[in-house]
Amino acid sequence: MVRVFLDTHRALMANPMRLRLRSFASSASALNWEGGVSMVQGASRGIGLEFVKHLLEKNEKGHVIATCRNPNGATGLLELKNQFAERLNILPLDLTVESTIEESAKSVTERYGSLNLLINASGILSIPNVLQPETTLSKLYKSSLMLAYEVNAVGPILVIKHMWPLLKAGGGFGTERDVAVVANLSARVGSIGDNRLGGWHSYRSSKAALNQLTKTISVEFARKKDPIACILLHPGTVDTDLSRPFQRNVRADKLFTKEFSVQKLLNIINNTKHQDNGKFFAWDGQEIPW
């Protein structure tokens, strides 16, 4: 034990910058932010907004950063800001513009210095006159594939890239977990092994890409022994704007409220351990095949 301490001490003394970073991370996350610091990307409505609400209401000491493209138009977030002025910080972030992700990371670094939880909640399935789930190969367009891939896969991964140093600094400090958690909202239809119906080419493939990128990142986190667990979550079919045009054939007991789904997903997040890094969970805690 003494030898380990001495070796660690010598290594830190040989690298003063590492010592300063370690000291900063410990003070910023462990001392100043009891209850942890969480970020919800894609927080203006739907599941993302519900995550923000639950995180603020269920954790009386935790701080929440909510990002969206247009904070001034995010009425739900602004209402929560009135209730939780000291614990909610709203930042602009557009997944398709990397500079806004960088600026967001800079703001979080300056104000908090660390993150303990990152939830990537944004996603697109359909946009009137722009993007519709394909029912046949003949209705597949390059523009649809590229847009779905950019928003559902590329954007969330770039957010992780820029928040990575903050997550490493935070780890599980201020929470009951032993690691920081990155939770990417995916979908069961993104599972290649579970694909028996076909269709929805753009959405399926973009979620499959998100799954693969998330898995790849989790391998790197493990190899570098970062105190981060990166997981994928399937929220079920939730009654939101995203799913509303496609709910006709969904059984009533399989159509979830936002409150129910987010409560289930947060239960998974709060119980995530280091060994869960790289796993894909459904809302009920069951693992989904890749």
Coordinates of C-alpha atoms in Angstrom, one line a residue:
M1 CA 0.0 0.0 0.0
V2 CA 2.8 2.4 0.9
R3 CA 4.7 1.5 -2.2
V4 CA 1.6 2.2 -4.4
F5 CA 1.2 5.6 -2.7
L6 CA 4.8 6.5 -3.2
D7 CA 4.8 5.5 -6.8
T8 CA 1.6 7.6 -7.4
H9 CA 3.1 10.5 -5.6
R10 CA 6.3 10.4 -7.6
A11 CA 4.3 10.2 -10.9
L12 CA 2.3 13.2 -10.0
M13 CA 5.3 15.2 -8.8
A14 CA 7.0 14.4 -12.1
N15 CA 3.9 15.8 -14.0
P16 CA 2.7 19.0 -12.2
M17 CA 0.0 19.6 -14.9
R18 CA -1.5 16.2 -14.1
L19 CA -1.4 17.1 -10.4
R20 CA -3.3 20.4 -11.0
L21 CA -5.9 18.6 -13.2
R22 CA -6.4 15.9 -10.6
S23 CA -6.8 18.5 -7.8
F24 CA -9.2 20.6 -9.9
A25 CA -11.4 17.6 -10.8
S26 CA -11.6 16.5 -7.2
S27 CA -12.5 19.9 -5.8
A28 CA -14.9 20.8 -8.6
S29 CA -16.9 17.6 -8.7
A30 CA -16.6 16.1 -5.2
L31 CA -16.8 19.3 -3.1
N32 CA -18.8 21.8 -5.0
W33 CA -21.4 19.7 -6.7
E34 CA -23.0 17.4 -4.1
G35 CA -25.7 15.4 -5.9
G36 CA -23.8 15.5 -9.2
V37 CA -23.9 17.4 -12.5
S38 CA -26.1 16.0 -15.3
M39 CA -26.5 17.0 -18.9
V40 CA -29.5 16.2 -21.1
Q41 CA -28.9 16.9 -24.7
G42 CA -32.1 17.3 -26.7
A43 CA -34.1 18.6 -23.7
S44 CA -36.6 21.0 -25.2
R45 CA -39.5 18.5 -25.3
G46 CA -40.6 14.9 -25.2
I47 CA -38.4 12.4 -23.3
G48 CA -35.5 14.9 -23.0
L49 CA -37.6 17.4 -21.2
E50 CA -39.0 14.7 -19.0
F51 CA -35.5 13.6 -18.0
V52 CA -34.7 17.2 -17.0
K53 CA -37.9 17.4 -14.9
H54 CA -37.2 14.1 -13.1
L55 CA -33.6 14.9 -12.4
L56 CA -34.5 18.2 -10.8
E57 CA -37.4 16.9 -8.8
K58 CA -35.9 13.6 -7.6
N59 CA -32.5 14.9 -6.7
E60 CA -32.8 18.0 -4.5
K61 CA -29.1 18.8 -4.6
G62 CA -28.1 17.8 -8.2
H63 CA -27.5 20.3 -11.0
V64 CA -28.8 19.9 -14.5
I65 CA -27.6 21.3 -17.8
A66 CA -30.3 21.2 -20.5
T67 CA -29.3 21.8 -24.1
C68 CA -31.4 22.4 -27.2
R69 CA -31.2 24.3 -30.5
N70 CA -33.4 27.3 -29.4
P71 CA -33.5 27.9 -25.6
N72 CA -35.6 31.0 -26.0
G73 CA -38.4 28.9 -27.6
A74 CA -38.2 26.0 -25.2
T75 CA -41.2 26.9 -23.1
G76 CA -41.1 23.7 -21.0
L77 CA -37.5 24.3 -20.0
L78 CA -38.1 28.0 -19.3
E79 CA -40.9 27.0 -16.9
L80 CA -38.6 24.6 -15.1
K81 CA -36.0 27.4 -14.9
N82 CA -38.4 29.5 -13.0
Q83 CA -38.8 26.7 -10.5
F84 CA -35.2 25.6 -10.2
A85 CA -33.3 28.8 -11.0
E86 CA -30.1 27.8 -9.1
R87 CA -29.9 24.2 -10.3
L88 CA -30.9 24.4 -14.0
N89 CA -28.6 25.8 -16.7
I90 CA -30.0 26.0 -20.2
L91 CA -27.5 26.1 -23.1
P92 CA -27.8 26.3 -26.9
L93 CA -26.6 23.3 -28.8
D94 CA -27.3 22.2 -32.4
L95 CA -26.2 18.6 -33.1
T96 CA -25.5 19.5 -36.7
V97 CA -23.1 22.3 -35.9
E98 CA -20.1 21.1 -34.0
S99 CA -19.0 24.5 -32.9
T100 CA -22.1 24.8 -30.8
I101 CA -21.1 21.5 -29.1
E102 CA -17.7 22.9 -28.4
E103 CA -19.1 26.1 -27.0
S104 CA -21.4 24.1 -24.7
A105 CA -18.5 22.1 -23.4
K106 CA -16.6 25.2 -22.7
S107 CA -19.5 26.7 -20.8
V108 CA -19.8 23.5 -18.7
T109 CA -16.1 23.5 -18.0
E110 CA -16.1 27.1 -16.8
R111 CA -19.1 26.8 -14.6
Y112 CA -18.9 23.2 -13.3
G113 CA -15.6 21.6 -14.2
S114 CA -17.1 18.1 -14.4
L115 CA -20.0 15.9 -15.5
N116 CA -21.4 12.8 -13.8
L117 CA -24.2 12.0 -16.3
L118 CA -24.7 12.7 -20.0
I119 CA -28.0 11.7 -21.6
N120 CA -28.2 12.0 -25.4
A121 CA -32.0 12.2 -25.9
S122 CA -32.4 13.8 -29.3
G123 CA -33.5 11.9 -32.4
I124 CA -35.6 12.2 -35.6
L125 CA -37.9 9.7 -37.2
S126 CA -40.1 11.8 -39.5
I127 CA -40.3 15.5 -40.7
P128 CA -43.2 16.5 -42.8
N129 CA -42.2 16.8 -46.5
V130 CA -38.6 16.0 -45.6
L131 CA -38.2 12.6 -43.9
Q132 CA -40.6 9.7 -43.6
P133 CA -39.9 6.1 -42.5
E134 CA -39.5 4.0 -45.7
T135 CA -41.7 1.0 -46.3
T136 CA -39.8 -0.1 -49.4
L137 CA -36.4 0.3 -50.9
S138 CA -37.9 2.2 -53.8
K139 CA -38.7 5.1 -51.4
L140 CA -35.2 5.4 -50.0
Y141 CA -33.3 8.6 -50.6
K142 CA -29.8 9.6 -50.0
S143 CA -30.9 12.9 -48.3
S144 CA -33.0 10.9 -45.8
L145 CA -30.2 8.6 -44.9
M146 CA -27.7 11.4 -44.4
L147 CA -30.1 13.5 -42.3
A148 CA -31.0 10.6 -40.0
Y149 CA -27.4 9.6 -39.7
E150 CA -26.3 13.1 -38.9
V151 CA -28.9 13.7 -36.1
N152 CA -29.3 10.2 -34.7
A153 CA -25.7 9.0 -34.8
V154 CA -23.0 11.6 -35.6
G155 CA -24.3 14.4 -33.4
P156 CA -24.6 12.4 -30.1
I157 CA -21.1 10.9 -30.6
L158 CA -19.6 14.4 -31.1
V159 CA -21.3 15.5 -27.9
I160 CA -19.6 12.6 -26.1
K161 CA -16.3 13.6 -27.7
H162 CA -16.4 17.1 -26.4
M163 CA -17.8 16.2 -23.0
W164 CA -15.3 13.4 -22.5
P165 CA -12.8 15.3 -20.3
L166 CA -15.6 16.5 -18.1
L167 CA -16.9 13.0 -17.6
K168 CA -13.5 11.8 -16.8
A169 CA -13.1 14.5 -14.2
G170 CA -16.5 13.8 -12.7
G171 CA -16.7 10.0 -12.5
G172 CA -19.1 9.0 -9.8
F173 CA -18.3 11.9 -7.4
G174 CA -21.3 13.3 -5.8
T175 CA -23.5 10.4 -6.8
E176 CA -24.1 6.9 -5.5
R177 CA -22.5 5.4 -8.6
D178 CA -18.8 4.4 -9.0
V179 CA -18.7 5.8 -12.5
A180 CA -20.0 8.7 -14.7
V181 CA -22.7 7.5 -17.1
V182 CA -23.2 8.2 -20.8
A183 CA -26.7 7.1 -21.8
N184 CA -27.5 7.2 -25.5
L185 CA -31.2 6.8 -26.4
S186 CA -31.4 4.2 -29.1
A187 CA -34.2 2.0 -30.3
R188 CA -34.9 -1.7 -30.5
V189 CA -35.3 -1.3 -34.3
G190 CA -31.6 -0.4 -34.4
S191 CA -30.8 -4.0 -33.4
I192 CA -29.5 -6.0 -36.4
G193 CA -30.2 -9.3 -34.7
D194 CA -33.7 -8.3 -33.8
N195 CA -34.7 -7.0 -37.3
R196 CA -37.4 -9.3 -38.7
L197 CA -39.8 -6.8 -40.3
G198 CA -37.5 -4.7 -42.4
G199 CA -38.5 -1.2 -43.5
W200 CA -37.6 2.1 -41.8
H201 CA -34.2 2.0 -43.6
S202 CA -33.0 5.5 -42.5
Y203 CA -34.1 5.3 -38.9
R204 CA -33.0 1.7 -38.4
S205 CA -29.5 2.2 -39.9
S206 CA -28.9 5.5 -38.1
K207 CA -29.7 3.8 -34.7
A208 CA -27.6 0.8 -35.7
A209 CA -24.7 3.3 -36.4
L210 CA -25.3 4.9 -33.0
N211 CA -25.1 1.5 -31.4
Q212 CA -21.9 0.6 -33.1
L213 CA -20.3 4.0 -32.3
T214 CA -21.4 3.7 -28.7
K215 CA -20.0 0.2 -28.4
T216 CA -16.7 1.3 -29.9
I217 CA -16.4 4.3 -27.5
S218 CA -17.1 2.0 -24.5
V219 CA -14.2 -0.2 -25.5
E220 CA -11.9 2.8 -25.5
F221 CA -13.2 3.9 -22.1
A222 CA -12.5 0.5 -20.7
R223 CA -9.0 0.2 -22.3
K224 CA -8.1 3.6 -20.8
K225 CA -9.6 2.8 -17.5
D226 CA -11.8 5.9 -17.6
P227 CA -14.4 6.1 -14.8
I228 CA -17.2 6.1 -17.3
A229 CA -19.8 3.6 -18.3
C230 CA -21.3 4.1 -21.8
I231 CA -24.7 2.5 -22.3
L232 CA -27.6 2.4 -24.8
L233 CA -31.2 2.6 -23.8
H234 CA -34.4 1.6 -25.6
P235 CA -37.3 3.7 -24.0
G236 CA -40.1 1.6 -25.6
T237 CA -42.8 3.3 -27.6
V238 CA -43.5 6.5 -25.8
D239 CA -46.3 8.9 -26.4
T240 CA -44.3 11.8 -27.9
D241 CA -44.3 13.9 -31.1
L242 CA -41.7 11.5 -32.5
S243 CA -44.0 8.4 -32.3
R244 CA -47.4 10.0 -32.5
P245 CA -47.9 9.5 -36.3
F246 CA -47.1 5.8 -35.9
Q247 CA -49.1 4.8 -32.9
R248 CA -52.2 3.3 -34.7
N249 CA -51.0 -0.3 -34.4
V250 CA -49.5 0.0 -31.0
R251 CA -51.3 -1.9 -28.2
A252 CA -52.5 0.4 -25.4
D253 CA -50.4 -1.5 -22.8
K254 CA -47.3 -1.0 -25.0
L255 CA -47.7 2.8 -25.4
F256 CA -45.9 4.4 -22.5
T257 CA -46.2 7.8 -21.0
K258 CA -43.1 9.9 -20.8
E259 CA -43.2 9.8 -17.0
F260 CA -43.3 6.0 -17.0
S261 CA -40.5 5.5 -19.5
V262 CA -38.1 8.1 -18.0
Q263 CA -38.7 6.6 -14.5
K264 CA -37.7 3.2 -15.8
L265 CA -34.7 4.5 -17.7
L266 CA -33.4 6.5 -14.8
N267 CA -33.6 3.4 -12.6
I268 CA -31.3 1.7 -15.1
I269 CA -28.9 4.7 -15.2
N270 CA -28.8 5.1 -11.4
N271 CA -27.9 1.4 -11.0
T272 CA -25.3 1.3 -13.7
K273 CA -22.0 -0.1 -12.7
H274 CA -18.6 -0.2 -14.3
Q275 CA -19.2 -3.7 -15.7
D276 CA -22.3 -2.4 -17.6
N277 CA -20.1 -0.4 -19.9
G278 CA -21.0 -1.1 -23.5
K279 CA -24.4 -2.7 -22.8
F280 CA -27.8 -2.1 -24.6
F281 CA -30.8 -2.1 -22.3
A282 CA -34.5 -2.0 -22.9
W283 CA -36.7 0.1 -20.6
D284 CA -37.4 -3.0 -18.4
G285 CA -33.7 -3.7 -17.8
Q286 CA -33.4 -6.6 -20.2
E287 CA -30.4 -6.6 -22.5
I288 CA -31.1 -6.3 -26.3
P289 CA -29.1 -8.2 -28.9
W290 CA -26.9 -6.2 -31.2

